[in-house]
XYZ file of C-alpha atoms in Angstrom:
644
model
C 0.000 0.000 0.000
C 1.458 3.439 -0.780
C -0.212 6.110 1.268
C -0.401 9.308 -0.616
C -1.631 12.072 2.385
C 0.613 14.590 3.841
C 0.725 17.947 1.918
C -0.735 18.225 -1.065
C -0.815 21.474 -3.452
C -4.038 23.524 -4.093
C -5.490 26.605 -6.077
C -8.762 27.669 -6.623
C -9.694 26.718 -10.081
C -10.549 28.687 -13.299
C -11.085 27.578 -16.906
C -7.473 28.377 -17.901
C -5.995 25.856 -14.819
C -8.109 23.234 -14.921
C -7.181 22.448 -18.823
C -3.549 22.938 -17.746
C -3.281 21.547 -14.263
C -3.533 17.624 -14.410
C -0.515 17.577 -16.783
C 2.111 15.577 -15.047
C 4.763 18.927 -15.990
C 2.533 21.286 -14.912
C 4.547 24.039 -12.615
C 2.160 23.981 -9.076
C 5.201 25.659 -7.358
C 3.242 28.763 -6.634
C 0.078 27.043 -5.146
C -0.354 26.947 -1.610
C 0.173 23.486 0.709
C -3.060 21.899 1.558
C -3.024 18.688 4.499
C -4.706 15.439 3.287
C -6.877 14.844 4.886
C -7.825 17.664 6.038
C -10.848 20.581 4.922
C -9.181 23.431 2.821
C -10.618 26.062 4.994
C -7.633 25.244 7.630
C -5.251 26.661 5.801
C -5.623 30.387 6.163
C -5.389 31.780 2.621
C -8.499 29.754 2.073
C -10.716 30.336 4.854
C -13.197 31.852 2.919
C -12.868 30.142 -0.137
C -16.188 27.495 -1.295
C -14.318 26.066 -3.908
C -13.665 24.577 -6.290
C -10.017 23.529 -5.357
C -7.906 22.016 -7.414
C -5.324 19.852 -5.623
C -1.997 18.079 -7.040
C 0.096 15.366 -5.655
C 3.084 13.948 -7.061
C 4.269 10.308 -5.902
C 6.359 7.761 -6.810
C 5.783 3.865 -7.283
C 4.838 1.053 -10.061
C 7.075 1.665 -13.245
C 6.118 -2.497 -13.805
C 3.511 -4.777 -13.723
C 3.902 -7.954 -11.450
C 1.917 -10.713 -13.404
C -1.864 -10.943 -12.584
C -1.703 -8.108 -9.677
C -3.999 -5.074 -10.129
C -3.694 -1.714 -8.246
C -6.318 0.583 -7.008
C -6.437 4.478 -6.091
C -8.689 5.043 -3.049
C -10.264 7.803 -1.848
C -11.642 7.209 1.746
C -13.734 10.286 1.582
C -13.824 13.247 -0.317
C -16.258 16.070 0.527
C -18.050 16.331 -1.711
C -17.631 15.930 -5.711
C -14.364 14.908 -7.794
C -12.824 14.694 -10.958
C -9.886 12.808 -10.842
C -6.781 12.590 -13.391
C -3.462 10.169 -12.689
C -0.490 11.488 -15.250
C -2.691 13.983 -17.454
C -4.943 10.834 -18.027
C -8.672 11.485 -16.558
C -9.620 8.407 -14.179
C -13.064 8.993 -13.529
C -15.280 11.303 -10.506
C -16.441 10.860 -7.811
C -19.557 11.923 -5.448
C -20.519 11.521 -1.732
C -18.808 12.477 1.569
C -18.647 9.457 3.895
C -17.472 6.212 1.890
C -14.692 5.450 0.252
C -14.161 5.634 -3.807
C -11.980 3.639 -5.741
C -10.521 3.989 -9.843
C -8.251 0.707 -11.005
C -5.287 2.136 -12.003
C -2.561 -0.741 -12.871
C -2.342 0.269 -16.280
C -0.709 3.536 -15.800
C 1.278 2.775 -12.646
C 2.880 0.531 -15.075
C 4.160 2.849 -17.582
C 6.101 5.128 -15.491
C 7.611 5.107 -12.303
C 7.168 9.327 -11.571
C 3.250 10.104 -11.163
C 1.252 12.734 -10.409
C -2.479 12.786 -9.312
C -4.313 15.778 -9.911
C -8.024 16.288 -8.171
C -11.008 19.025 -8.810
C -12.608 19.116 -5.716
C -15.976 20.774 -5.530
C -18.591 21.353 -2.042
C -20.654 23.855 -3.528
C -23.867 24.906 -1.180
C -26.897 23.576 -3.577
C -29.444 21.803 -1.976
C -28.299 19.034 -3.853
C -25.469 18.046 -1.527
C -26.145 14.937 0.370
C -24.154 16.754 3.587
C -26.524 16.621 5.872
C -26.067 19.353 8.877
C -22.537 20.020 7.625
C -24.370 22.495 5.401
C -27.462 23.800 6.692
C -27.739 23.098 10.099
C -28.179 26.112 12.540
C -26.096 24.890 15.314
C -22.866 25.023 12.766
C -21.281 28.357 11.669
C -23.548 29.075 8.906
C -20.564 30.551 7.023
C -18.413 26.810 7.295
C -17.526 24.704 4.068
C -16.697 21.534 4.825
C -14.810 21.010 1.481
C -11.827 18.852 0.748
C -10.000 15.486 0.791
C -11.154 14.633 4.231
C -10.024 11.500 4.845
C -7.113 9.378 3.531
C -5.921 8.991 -0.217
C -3.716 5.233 -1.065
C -2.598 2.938 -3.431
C -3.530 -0.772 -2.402
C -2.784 -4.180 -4.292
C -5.231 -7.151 -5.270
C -4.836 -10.157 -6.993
C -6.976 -10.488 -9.844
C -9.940 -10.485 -7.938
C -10.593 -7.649 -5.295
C -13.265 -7.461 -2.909
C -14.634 -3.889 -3.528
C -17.379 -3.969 -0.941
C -17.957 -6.479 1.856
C -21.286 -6.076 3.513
C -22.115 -7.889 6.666
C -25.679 -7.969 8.852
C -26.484 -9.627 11.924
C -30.757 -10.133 11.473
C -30.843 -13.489 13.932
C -29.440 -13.957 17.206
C -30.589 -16.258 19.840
C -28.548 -17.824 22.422
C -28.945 -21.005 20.162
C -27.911 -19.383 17.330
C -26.605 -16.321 15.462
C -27.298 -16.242 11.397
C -24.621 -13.486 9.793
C -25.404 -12.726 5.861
C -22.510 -11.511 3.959
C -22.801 -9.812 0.533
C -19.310 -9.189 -1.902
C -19.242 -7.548 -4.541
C -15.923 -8.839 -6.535
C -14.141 -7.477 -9.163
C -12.501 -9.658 -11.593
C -9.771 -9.066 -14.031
C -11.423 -12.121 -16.307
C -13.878 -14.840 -15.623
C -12.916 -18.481 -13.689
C -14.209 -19.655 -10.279
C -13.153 -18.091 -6.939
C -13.150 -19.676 -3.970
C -14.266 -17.629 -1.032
C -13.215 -18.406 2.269
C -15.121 -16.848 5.382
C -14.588 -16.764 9.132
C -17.896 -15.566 11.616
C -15.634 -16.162 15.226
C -14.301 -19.745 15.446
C -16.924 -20.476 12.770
C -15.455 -21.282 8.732
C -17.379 -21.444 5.244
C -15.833 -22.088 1.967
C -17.478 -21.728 -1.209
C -17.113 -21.871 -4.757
C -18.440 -19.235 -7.161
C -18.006 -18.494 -10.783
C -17.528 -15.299 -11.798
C -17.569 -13.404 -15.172
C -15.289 -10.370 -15.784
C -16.386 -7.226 -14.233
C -18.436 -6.790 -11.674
C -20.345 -10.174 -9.250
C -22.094 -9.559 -6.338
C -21.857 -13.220 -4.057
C -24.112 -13.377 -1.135
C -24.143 -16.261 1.365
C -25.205 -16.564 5.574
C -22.841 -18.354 8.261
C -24.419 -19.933 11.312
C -23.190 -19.414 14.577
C -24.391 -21.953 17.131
C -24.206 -20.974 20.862
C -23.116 -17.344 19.900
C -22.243 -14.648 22.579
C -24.646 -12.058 22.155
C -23.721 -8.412 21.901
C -25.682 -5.762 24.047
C -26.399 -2.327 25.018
C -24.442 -1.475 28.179
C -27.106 -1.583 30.395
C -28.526 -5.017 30.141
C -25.209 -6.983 29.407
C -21.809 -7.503 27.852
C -20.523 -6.297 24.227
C -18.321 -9.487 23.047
C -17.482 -8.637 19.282
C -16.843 -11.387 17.034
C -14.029 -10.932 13.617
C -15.158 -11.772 10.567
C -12.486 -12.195 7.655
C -13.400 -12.810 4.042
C -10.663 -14.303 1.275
C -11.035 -15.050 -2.323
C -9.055 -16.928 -4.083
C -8.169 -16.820 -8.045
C -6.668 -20.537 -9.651
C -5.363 -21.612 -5.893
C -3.705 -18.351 -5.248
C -5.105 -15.724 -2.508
C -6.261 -12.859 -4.180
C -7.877 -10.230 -1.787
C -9.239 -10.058 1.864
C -11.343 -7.963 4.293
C -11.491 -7.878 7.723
C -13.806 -6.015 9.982
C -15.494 -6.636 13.610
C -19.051 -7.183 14.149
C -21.900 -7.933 17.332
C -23.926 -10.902 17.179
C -27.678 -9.257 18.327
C -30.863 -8.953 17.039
C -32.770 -5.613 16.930
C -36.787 -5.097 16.452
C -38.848 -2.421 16.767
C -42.581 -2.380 17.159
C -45.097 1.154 17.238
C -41.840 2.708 18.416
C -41.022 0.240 21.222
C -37.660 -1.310 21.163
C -36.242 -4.820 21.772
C -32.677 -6.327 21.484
C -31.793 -9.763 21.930
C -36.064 -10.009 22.634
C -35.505 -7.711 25.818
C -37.312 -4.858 25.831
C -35.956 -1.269 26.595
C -37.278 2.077 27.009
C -33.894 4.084 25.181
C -32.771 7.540 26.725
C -30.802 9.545 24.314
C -29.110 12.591 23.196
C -28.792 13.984 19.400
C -24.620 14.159 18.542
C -23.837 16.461 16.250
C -20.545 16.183 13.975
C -17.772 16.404 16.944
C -15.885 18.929 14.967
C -16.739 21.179 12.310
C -13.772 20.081 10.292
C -14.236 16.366 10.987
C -10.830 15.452 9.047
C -9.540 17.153 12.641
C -11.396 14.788 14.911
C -9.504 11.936 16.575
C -10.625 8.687 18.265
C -10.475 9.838 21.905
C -12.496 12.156 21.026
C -15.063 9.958 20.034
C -14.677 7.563 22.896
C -14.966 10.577 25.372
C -18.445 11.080 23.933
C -19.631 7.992 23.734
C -18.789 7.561 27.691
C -20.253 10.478 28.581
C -22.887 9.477 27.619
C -23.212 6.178 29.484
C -22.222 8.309 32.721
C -25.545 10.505 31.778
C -27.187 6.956 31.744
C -28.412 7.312 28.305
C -28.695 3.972 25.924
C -29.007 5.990 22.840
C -27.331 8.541 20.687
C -28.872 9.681 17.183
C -25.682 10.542 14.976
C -27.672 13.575 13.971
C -27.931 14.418 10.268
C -24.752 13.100 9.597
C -22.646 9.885 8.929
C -19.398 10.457 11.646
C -16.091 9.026 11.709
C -15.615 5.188 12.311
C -13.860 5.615 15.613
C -17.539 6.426 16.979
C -19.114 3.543 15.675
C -15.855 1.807 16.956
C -16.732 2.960 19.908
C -20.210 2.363 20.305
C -19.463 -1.451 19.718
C -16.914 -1.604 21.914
C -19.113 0.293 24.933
C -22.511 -0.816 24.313
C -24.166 2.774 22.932
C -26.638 2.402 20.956
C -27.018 4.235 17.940
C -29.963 5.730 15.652
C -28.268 6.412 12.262
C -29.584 9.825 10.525
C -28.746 9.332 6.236
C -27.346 12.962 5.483
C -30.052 14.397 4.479
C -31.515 17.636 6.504
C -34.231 19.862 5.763
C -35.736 20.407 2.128
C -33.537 19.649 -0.825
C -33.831 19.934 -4.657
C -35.000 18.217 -7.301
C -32.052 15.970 -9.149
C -30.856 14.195 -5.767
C -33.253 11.541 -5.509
C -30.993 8.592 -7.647
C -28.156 10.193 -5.892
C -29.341 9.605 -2.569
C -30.648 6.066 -2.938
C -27.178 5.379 -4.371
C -25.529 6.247 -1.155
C -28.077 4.898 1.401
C -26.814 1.710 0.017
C -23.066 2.814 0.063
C -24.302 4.105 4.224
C -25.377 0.299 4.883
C -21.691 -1.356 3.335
C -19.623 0.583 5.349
C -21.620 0.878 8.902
C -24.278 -2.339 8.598
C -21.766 -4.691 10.585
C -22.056 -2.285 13.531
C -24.202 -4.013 16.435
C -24.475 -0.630 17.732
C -26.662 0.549 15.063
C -30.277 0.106 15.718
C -31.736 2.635 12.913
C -31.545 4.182 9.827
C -33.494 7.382 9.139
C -33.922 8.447 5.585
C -34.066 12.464 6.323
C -33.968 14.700 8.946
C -36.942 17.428 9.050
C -38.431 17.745 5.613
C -40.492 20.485 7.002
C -38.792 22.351 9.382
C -40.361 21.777 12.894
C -40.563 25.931 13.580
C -42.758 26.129 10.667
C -45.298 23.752 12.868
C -47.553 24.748 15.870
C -47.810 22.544 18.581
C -51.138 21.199 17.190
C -52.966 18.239 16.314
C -53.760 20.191 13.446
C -50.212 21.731 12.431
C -48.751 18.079 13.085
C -51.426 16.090 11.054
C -50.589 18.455 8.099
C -46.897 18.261 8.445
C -47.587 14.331 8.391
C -50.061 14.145 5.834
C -49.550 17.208 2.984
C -47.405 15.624 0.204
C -44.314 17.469 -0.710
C -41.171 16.271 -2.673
C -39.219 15.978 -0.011
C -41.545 13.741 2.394
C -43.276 11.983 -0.348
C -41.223 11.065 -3.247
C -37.469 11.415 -1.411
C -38.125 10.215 1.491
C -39.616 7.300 0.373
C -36.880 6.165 -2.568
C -34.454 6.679 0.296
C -36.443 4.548 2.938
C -36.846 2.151 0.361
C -33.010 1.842 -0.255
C -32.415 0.983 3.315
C -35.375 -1.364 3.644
C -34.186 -3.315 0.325
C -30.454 -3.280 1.801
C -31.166 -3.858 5.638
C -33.455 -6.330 6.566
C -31.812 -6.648 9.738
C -32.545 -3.529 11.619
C -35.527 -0.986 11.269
C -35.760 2.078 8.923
C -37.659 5.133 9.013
C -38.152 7.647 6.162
C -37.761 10.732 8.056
C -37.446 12.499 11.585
C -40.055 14.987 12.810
C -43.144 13.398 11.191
C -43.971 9.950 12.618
C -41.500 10.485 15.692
C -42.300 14.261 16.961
C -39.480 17.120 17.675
C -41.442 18.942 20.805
C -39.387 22.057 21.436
C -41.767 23.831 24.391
C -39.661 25.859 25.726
C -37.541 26.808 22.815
C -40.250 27.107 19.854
C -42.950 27.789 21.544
C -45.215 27.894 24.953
C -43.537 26.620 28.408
C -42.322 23.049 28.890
C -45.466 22.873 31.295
C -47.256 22.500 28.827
C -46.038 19.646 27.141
C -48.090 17.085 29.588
C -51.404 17.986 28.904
C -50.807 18.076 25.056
C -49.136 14.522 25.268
C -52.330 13.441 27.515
C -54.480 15.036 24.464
C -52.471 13.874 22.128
C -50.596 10.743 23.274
C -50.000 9.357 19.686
C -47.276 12.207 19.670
C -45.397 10.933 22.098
C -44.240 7.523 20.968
C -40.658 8.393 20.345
C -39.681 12.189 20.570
C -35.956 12.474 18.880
C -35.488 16.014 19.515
C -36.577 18.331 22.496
C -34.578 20.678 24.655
C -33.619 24.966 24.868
C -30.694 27.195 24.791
C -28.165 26.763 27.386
C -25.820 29.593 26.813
C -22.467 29.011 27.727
C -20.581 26.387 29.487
C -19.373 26.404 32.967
C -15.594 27.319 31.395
C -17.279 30.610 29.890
C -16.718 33.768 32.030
C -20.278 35.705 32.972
C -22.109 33.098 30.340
C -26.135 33.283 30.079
C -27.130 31.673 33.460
C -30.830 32.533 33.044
C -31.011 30.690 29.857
C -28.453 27.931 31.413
C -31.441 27.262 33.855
C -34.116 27.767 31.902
C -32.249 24.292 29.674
C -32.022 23.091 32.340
C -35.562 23.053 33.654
C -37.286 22.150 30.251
C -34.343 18.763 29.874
C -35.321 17.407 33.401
C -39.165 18.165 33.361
C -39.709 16.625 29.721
C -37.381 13.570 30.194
C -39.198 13.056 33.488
C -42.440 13.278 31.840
C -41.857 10.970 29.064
C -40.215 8.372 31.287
C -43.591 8.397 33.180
C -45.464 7.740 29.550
C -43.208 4.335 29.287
C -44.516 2.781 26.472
C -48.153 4.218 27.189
C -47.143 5.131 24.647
C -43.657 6.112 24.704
C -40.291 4.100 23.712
C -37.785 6.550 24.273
C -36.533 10.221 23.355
C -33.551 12.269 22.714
C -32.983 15.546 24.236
C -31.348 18.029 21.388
C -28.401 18.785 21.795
C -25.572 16.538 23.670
C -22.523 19.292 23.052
C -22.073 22.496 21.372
C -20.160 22.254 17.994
C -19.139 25.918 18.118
C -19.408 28.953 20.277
C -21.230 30.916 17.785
C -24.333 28.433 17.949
C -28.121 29.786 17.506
C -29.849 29.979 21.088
C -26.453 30.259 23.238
C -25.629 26.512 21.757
C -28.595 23.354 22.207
C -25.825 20.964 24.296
C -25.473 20.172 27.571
C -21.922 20.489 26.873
C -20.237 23.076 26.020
C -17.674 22.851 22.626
C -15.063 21.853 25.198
C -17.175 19.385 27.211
C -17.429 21.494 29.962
C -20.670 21.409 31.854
C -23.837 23.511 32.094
C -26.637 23.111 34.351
C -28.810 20.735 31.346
C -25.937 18.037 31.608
C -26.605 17.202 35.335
C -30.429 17.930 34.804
C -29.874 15.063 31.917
C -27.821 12.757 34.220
C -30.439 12.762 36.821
C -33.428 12.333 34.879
C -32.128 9.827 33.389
C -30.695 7.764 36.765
C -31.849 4.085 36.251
C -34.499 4.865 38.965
C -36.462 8.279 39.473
C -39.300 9.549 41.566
C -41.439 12.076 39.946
C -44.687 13.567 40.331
C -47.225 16.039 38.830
C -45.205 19.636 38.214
C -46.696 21.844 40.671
C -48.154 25.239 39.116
C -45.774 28.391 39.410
C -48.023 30.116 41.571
C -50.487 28.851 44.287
C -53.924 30.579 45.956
C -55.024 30.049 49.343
C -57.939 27.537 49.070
C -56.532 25.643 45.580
C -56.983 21.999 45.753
C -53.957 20.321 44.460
C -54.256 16.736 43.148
C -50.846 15.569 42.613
C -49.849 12.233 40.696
C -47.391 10.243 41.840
C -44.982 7.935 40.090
C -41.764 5.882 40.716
C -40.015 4.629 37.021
C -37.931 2.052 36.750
C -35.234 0.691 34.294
C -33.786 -2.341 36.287
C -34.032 -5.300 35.077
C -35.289 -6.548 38.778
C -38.365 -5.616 40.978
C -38.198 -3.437 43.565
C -39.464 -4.716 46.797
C -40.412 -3.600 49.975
C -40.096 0.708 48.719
C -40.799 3.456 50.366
C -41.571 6.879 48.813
C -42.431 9.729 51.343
C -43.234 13.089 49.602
C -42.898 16.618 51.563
C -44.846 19.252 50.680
C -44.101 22.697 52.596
C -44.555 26.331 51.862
C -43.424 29.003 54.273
C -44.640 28.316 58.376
C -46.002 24.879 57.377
C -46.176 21.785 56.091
C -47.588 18.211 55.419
C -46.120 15.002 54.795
C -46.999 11.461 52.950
C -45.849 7.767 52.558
C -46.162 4.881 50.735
C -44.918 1.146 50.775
C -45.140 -1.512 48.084
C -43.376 -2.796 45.245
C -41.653 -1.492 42.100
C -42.188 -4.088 38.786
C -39.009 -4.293 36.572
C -38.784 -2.135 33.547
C -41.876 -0.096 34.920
C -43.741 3.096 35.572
C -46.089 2.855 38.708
C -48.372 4.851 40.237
C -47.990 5.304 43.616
C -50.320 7.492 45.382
C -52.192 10.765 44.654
C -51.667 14.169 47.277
C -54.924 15.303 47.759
C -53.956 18.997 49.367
C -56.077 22.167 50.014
C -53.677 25.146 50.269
C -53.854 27.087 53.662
C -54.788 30.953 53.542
C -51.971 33.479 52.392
C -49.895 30.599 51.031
C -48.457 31.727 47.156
C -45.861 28.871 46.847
C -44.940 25.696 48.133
C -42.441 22.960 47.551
C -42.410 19.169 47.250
C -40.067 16.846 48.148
C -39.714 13.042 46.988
C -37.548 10.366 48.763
C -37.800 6.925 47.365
C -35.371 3.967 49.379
C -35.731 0.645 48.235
C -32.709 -1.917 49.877
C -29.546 -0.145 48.313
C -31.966 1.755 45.777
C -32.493 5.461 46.706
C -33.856 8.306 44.202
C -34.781 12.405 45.239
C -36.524 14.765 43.220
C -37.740 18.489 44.315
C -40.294 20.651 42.505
């Protein structure tokens, strides 16, 4: 393999240059050094530049042609659209961010040993980009292209046959028995029989195939008996199992591809959740690209995320609008985070993109479908922008039902893709239509009011992927917004708390909006918990504690009382342990200024459960405006607080 990153040379193109540039004599002296990978807006003279670039790299290698071996230029992600020329000869293009590209070149690595590669690279801002948030959403600088060669650029070596894609799903997985398909699509150099060699674990299968020159696609399923299942973090281990495949060409190895994989088995029913048949109610967060300029991301960076997150006690991240890096699907696996995959696509787009996008919604499922930790694929983030909706039976039933392009035609090729290429995990065409975005608090009204329009409306609430507020800065920024820090903080805790009490009735899970802050310049003081830095605001422990495996929670109280006022106040203890609770005792406290009156209850706590427990029946004394409750809940070595 010949690795061809490091500095590269770049110029914003004209029509004069690019008819010029890919000749191998061509004088690039002048231009300025670009890092591959790496986003061209890094280097300073082209901050402000949207492109086109043109980039140049000379190398050296080949010059002669070992008998029956083939060599391949790979692109491991280019944002967004290439043309590509090796020695003044054009190779072919390119288009799509997040998987890799690849041009056979053995041919003219064999005529010379002195080569140059020459790239157009274009990220232009037409809604035709499949980018996702990288270019339109509002929590990113507005102003940021993310073009370039983002991720590495080589020269790798096949036999005569080369495995150009390898895709690998789990859809069975019992603890009798785990059924892994695998799909390659081989390239051969002429036709013969291959034999292809696979290895699920401990577990081998050999088969023969014929093959005609060109292009095969060979699909065939392993059994695993007595497997090790994978699982989310909180209900059991993550063992990951190798798989390897080899093909051979007339008795002589060829090609091979390795990856690592999770022997589970994901369903999902009216937005209810199982894995491994074990049902679970999933607390998320929305992630965000972790850096702007993702070429600059690294994996602890990844892994730091990921384990926040377990420490909030969530079982769920959406990768939001965006395919990441695969250290965080790396790390997922490894951890036991579950993930709900968002297709880059994010808001409304144009006309032209639909091919385009079912195209790489296939591409999305070869390169991430071997990931336990994937539970979802959404076709398209927000077709109709929730702002534009009320929070209305009405506004929600027309945001569902009016036909557009987007929802109705896009959507639906792009679900379709998925569904054709994944049959084992769920899809979804789009986010914000049959799973709800409920921003009170940040949209509109108060997050108060969210319960009675989920008791009105319960069908709303069956999975909401995106709630939350402003939280202004972190607790690294001096002075920051510390109204708005509390006011995120207040609507994360009260509407986590409230859909945990809806546990599937009808609710199977949310994710609060936003995890942590891509930039400091974000919309509504920045939508994470965390700031760009990690750091802390009040949301993040608002998060973590409404999202402890056990919580005591009750009706909210209203912000102002009258002497007289009956309050009827619901009680509720939710649980996510996999074990009953027995023998509890909640006592609630309710005082107010010279007074106060107090409650208990005993019983038991159901696993995986919401339970009523009691209801305070209280008439508030004369001259009394406010009062407070207090909730204590002690079961054996179980405890869980709450104060309204």
């Amino acid at each position: 393999m010949t690795d061809l990153g490091g500095a590269w040379r770049a110029c914003e193109a004209d029509e004069v240059l690019r008819r010029a540039y890919p000749e191998p004599d061509f004088d690039d002296r002048g231009w300025v050094e670009v890092p591959v990978p790496g986003h061209w807006r890094s280097v300073r003279s082209l901050a402000g530049s949207d492109g086109p670039l043109l980039y140049r790299r000379a190398f050296s290698g080949g010059g002669g042609r070992a008998e029956g071996r083939r060599s391949w230029l790979v692109f491991e992600g280019v944002f967004y659209q290439t043309d590509v020329w090796l020695d003044g000869s054009y190779v072919g293009d390119t288009e799509g961010y997040f998987f890799p590209h690849s041009f056979e070149v053995t041919e003219a690595l064999a005529e010379r040993s002195e080569h140059v590669l020459a790239v157009e690279v274009a990220c232009g801002t037409a809604r035709r980009n499949v980018t996702g948030v990288f270019q339109g959403a509002d929590y990113l600088d507005p102003d940021w292209n993310p073009g370039g060669i983002w991720r590495d650029v080589r020269i790798e070596e096949t036999g005569p046959v080369r495995i150009s894609r390898l895709r690998t799903l789990c859809g069975e997985a019992t603890p009798e028995r785990a059924v892994v398909s695998l799909r390659a699509v081989l390239d051969a150099a002429e036709a013969g029989v291959v034999r292809l060699v696979s290895r699920v674990g401990g577990v081998e299968h050999q088969l023969e195939q014929p093959v005609a020159a060109g292009e095969n696609r060979v699909s065939w399923n392993v059994v695993v008996d007595g497997p090790e299942l994978w699982w989310p973090w909180s209900l059991g281990a993550q063992p990951l199992t190798d798989v390897s495949v080899a093909v051979s060409f007339q008795d002589e190895p060829s090609d091979e591809r390795r990856l690592v994989t999770g022997l589970r088995q994901v369903r999902m029913k009216n937005w209810v959740f199982t894995v491994n048949g074990e049902r679970l109610f999933l607390k998320g967060s929305n992630v965000g690209p972790t850096r702007m300029d993702l070429a600059c991301a690294e994996g602890p960076d990844f892994e730091r995320d990921v384990l926040l997150a377990r420490d909030a006690g969530l079982d769920l991240l959406r990768v939001h609008g965006h395919v990441s890096r695969p250290e965080l699907y790396e790390a997922a696996d490894r951890h036991g985070m579950l993930l709900w995959q968002d297709f880059p696509l994010h808001r409304e787009y144009l006309r032209g993109i639909r091919k385009q996008a079912a195209r790489q919604a296939r591409e999305a499922v070869d390169l991430l479908g071997h990931h336990p930790s994937i539970v979802l694929w959404c076709g398209h983030n927000e077709p109709v922008p929730v702002a534009d909706v009320r929070p209305s039976v009405p506004g929600f039933v027309v945001q569902a039902e009016r036909p557009t392009w987007n929802k109705t035609v896009l959507d639906a090729t792009v679900h379709r893709a998925f569904e054709r290429s994944d049959s084992s995990r769920p899809a979804v065409p789009h986010s914000g239509i049959d799973d709800t975005h409920l921003y009170f608090g940040r949209h509109y009204g108060s997050v108060a009011e969210l319960p009675g329009f989920l008791a009105r409306w319960p069908r709303l609430g069956r999975f909401v992927s995106e709630f939350g507020a402003g939280g202004g800065g972190g607790a690294s920024d001096a002075g920051g917004a510390g109204d708005a820090s509390e006011e995120q903080a207040l609507v994360v805790r009260r509407a986590a708390e409230w859909l945990r009490r809806l546990k599937y009735r009808p609710t199977g899970g949310f994710c609060q909006f936003l995890l942590a802050d891509v930039f400091r310049g974000a919309g509504d003081g920045g939508l994470g918990v965390l700031g760009p830095d990690r750091m802390p605001k009040p949301g993040w422990d608002a998060l973590r504690e409404a999202c402890a495996p056990v919580i005591v929670v009750a009706d909210p109280l209203p912000a102002a009382v009258e002497g007289g006022e009956t309050l009827a106040l619901d009680v509720h203890v939710v649980s996510d342990l996999r074990v009953p609770l027995a023998g509890g005792v909640v006592r609630a406290v309710l005082t107010w200024e010279g007074g106060g009156h107090e409650w208990a209850w005993e019983g038991d706590v159901p696993a995986d459960s919401c339970v009523l427990i009691g209801t305070l029946q209280f008439v508030v004394p004369d001259g009394v405006t406010k009062v407070t409750l207090d909730l204590a809940l002690s079961a054996g070595d179980v405890t869980a607080a709450n104060r309204y």
